[in-house]
Short mmCIF file of N, CA and C in Angstrom, two decimals:
data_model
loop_
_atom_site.label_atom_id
_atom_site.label_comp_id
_atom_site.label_asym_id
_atom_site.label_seq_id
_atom_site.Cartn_x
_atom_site.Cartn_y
_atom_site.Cartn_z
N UNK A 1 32.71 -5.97 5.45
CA UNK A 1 32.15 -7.14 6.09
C UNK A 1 33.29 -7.96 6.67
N UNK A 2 33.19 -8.09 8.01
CA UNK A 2 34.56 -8.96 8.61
C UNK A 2 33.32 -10.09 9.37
N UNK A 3 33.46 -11.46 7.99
CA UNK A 3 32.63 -12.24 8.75
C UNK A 3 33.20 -12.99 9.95
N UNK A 4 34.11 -13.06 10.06
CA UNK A 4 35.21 -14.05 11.73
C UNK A 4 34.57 -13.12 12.50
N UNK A 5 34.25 -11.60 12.68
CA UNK A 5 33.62 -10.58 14.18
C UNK A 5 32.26 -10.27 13.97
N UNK A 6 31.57 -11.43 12.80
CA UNK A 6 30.13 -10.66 12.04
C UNK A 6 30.00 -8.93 12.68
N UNK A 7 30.98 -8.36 12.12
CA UNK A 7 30.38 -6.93 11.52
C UNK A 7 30.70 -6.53 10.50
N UNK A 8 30.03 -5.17 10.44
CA UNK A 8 30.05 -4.59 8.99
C UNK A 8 30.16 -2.62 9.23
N UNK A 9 31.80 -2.42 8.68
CA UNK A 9 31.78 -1.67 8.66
C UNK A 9 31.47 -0.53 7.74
N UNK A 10 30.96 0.62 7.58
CA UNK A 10 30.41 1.79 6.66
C UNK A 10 31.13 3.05 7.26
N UNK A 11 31.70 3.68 6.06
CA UNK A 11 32.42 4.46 6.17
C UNK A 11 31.04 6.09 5.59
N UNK A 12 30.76 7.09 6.20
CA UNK A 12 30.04 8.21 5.66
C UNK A 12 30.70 9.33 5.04
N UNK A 13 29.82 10.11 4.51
CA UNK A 13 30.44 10.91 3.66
C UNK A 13 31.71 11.94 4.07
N UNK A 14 31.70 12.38 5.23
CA UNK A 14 33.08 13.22 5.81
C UNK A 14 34.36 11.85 6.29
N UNK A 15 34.04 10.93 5.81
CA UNK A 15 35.24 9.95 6.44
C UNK A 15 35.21 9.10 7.47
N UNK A 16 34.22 9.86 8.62
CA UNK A 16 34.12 8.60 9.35
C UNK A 16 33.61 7.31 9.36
N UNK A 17 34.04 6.10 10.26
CA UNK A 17 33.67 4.80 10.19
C UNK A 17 32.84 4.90 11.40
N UNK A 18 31.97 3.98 11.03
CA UNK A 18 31.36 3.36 11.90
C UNK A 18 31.05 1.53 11.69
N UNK A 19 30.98 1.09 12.94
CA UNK A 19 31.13 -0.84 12.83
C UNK A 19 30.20 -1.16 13.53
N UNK A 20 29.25 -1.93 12.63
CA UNK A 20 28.22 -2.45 13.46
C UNK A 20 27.94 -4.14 13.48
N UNK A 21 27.62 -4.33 14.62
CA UNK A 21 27.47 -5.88 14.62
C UNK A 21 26.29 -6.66 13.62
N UNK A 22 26.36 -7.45 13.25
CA UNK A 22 25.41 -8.25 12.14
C UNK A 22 23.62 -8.03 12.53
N UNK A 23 23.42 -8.30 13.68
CA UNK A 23 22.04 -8.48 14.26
C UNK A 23 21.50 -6.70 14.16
N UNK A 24 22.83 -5.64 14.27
CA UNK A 24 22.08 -4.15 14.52
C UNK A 24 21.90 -4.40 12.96
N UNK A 25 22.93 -4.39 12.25
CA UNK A 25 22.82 -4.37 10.83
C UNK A 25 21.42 -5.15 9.72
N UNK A 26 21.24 -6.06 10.55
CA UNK A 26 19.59 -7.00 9.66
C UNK A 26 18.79 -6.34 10.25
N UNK A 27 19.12 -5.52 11.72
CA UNK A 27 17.33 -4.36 12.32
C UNK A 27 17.29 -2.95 11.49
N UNK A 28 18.30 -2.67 10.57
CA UNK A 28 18.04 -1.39 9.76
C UNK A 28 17.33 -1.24 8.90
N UNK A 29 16.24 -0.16 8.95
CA UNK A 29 15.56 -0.22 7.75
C UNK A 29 16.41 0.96 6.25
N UNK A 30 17.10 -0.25 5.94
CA UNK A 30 18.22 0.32 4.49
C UNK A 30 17.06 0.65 3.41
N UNK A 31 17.27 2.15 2.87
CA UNK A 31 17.01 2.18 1.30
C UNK A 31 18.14 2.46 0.36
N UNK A 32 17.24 2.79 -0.75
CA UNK A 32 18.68 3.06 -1.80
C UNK A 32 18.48 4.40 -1.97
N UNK A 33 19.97 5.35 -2.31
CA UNK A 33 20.30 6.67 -1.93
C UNK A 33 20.46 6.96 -3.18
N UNK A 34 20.61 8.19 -4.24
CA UNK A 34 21.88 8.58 -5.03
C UNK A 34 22.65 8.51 -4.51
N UNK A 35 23.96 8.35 -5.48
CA UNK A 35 25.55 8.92 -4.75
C UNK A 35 25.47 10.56 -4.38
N UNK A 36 26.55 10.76 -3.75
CA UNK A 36 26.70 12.23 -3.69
C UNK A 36 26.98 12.80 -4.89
N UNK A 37 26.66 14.51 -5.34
CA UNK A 37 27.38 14.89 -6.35
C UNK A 37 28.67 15.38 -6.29
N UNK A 38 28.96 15.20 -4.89
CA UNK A 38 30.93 15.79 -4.26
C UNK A 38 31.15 14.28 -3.72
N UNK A 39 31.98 13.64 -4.45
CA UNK A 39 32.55 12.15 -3.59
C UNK A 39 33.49 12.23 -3.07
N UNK A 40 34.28 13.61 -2.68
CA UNK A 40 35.44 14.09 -2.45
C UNK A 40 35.29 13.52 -1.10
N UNK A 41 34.38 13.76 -0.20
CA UNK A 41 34.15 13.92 1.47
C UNK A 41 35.36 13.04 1.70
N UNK A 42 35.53 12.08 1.76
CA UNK A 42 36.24 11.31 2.35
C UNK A 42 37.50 11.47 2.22
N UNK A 43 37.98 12.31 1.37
CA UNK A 43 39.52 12.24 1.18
C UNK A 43 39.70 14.07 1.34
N UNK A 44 40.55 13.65 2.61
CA UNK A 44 40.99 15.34 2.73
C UNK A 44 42.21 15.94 2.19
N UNK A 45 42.90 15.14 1.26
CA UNK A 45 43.85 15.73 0.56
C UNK A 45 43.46 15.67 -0.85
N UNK A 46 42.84 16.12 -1.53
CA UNK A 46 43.13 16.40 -2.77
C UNK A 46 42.54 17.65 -3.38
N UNK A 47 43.55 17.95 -4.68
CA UNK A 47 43.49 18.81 -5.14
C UNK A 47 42.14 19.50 -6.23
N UNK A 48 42.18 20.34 -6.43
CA UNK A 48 41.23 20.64 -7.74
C UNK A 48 41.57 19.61 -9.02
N UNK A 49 42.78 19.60 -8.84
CA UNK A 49 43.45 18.97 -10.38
C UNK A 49 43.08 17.32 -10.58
N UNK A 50 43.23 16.75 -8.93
CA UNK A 50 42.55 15.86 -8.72
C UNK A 50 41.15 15.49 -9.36
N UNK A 51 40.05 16.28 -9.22
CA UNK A 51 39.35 16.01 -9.49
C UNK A 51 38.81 15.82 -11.11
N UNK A 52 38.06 14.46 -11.92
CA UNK A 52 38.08 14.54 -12.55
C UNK A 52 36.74 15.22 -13.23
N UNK A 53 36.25 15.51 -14.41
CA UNK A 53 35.53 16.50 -14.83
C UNK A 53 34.62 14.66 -15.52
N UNK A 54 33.35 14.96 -14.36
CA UNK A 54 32.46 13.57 -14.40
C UNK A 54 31.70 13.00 -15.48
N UNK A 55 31.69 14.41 -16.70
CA UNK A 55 31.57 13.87 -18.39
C UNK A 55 32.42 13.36 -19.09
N UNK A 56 33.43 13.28 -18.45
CA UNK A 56 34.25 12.76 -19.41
C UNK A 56 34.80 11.54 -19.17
N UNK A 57 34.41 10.40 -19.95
CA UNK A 57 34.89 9.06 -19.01
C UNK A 57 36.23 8.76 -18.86
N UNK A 58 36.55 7.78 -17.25
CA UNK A 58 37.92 7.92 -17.17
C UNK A 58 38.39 6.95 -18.11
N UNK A 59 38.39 6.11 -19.03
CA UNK A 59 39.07 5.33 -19.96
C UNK A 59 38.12 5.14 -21.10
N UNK A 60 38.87 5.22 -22.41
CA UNK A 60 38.18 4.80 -23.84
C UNK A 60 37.55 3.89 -23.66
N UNK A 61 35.88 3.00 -24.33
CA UNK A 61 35.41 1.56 -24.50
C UNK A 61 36.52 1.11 -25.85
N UNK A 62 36.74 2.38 -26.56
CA UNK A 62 37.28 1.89 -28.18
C UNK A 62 38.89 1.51 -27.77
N UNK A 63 39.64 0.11 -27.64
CA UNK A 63 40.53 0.01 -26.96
C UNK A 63 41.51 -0.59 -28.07
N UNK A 64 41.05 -0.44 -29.29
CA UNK A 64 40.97 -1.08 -30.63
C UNK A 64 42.92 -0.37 -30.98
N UNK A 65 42.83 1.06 -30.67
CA UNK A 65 44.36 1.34 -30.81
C UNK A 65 45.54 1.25 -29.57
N UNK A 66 45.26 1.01 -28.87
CA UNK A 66 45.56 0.51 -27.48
C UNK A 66 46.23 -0.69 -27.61
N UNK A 67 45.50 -1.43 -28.36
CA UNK A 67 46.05 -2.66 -28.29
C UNK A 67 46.64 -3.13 -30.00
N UNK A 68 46.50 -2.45 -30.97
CA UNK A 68 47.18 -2.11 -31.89
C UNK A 68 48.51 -1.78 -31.83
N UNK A 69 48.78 -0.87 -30.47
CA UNK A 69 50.45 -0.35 -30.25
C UNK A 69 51.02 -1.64 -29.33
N UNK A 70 50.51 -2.68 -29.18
CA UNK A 70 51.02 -3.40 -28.09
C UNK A 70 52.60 -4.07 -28.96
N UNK A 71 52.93 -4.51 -28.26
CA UNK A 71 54.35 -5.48 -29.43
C UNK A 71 54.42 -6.87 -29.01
N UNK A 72 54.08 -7.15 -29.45
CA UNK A 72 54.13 -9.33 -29.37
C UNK A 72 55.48 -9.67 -28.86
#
């Protein structure tokens, strides 16, 4: 959203942008999507290794030893 040029840009799943002015943007009829199950599209460099394995969350909630090792 660049409100000083009221537009709004959206980037799609292979990378490209597109910028649309405020008035095209309030005539769209928007729903809600899933995400993709490949969120890769947009980035053309990365690796397999890159990618992370989507069961497994990227950081602990239990932060309890984390902050146990900290040093005052």
């Amino acid at each position: 959203l660049d409100e000083s040029d009221q537009t709004i840009e959206i980037q799609y799943f292979d990378g490209s942008l597109e910028e649309l002015d405020n008035e095209i943007w309030q005539e769209k009829q928007l729903t809600t999507a899933a995400p993709p199950e490949d969120w890769s599209g947009p980035f053309d460099d990365l690796e397999a290794d890159d990618l992370a394995d989507p069961d497994i969350p990227a950081h602990t909630t239990d932060v309890g030893e984390f902050i146990d090792e900290l040093e005052y």
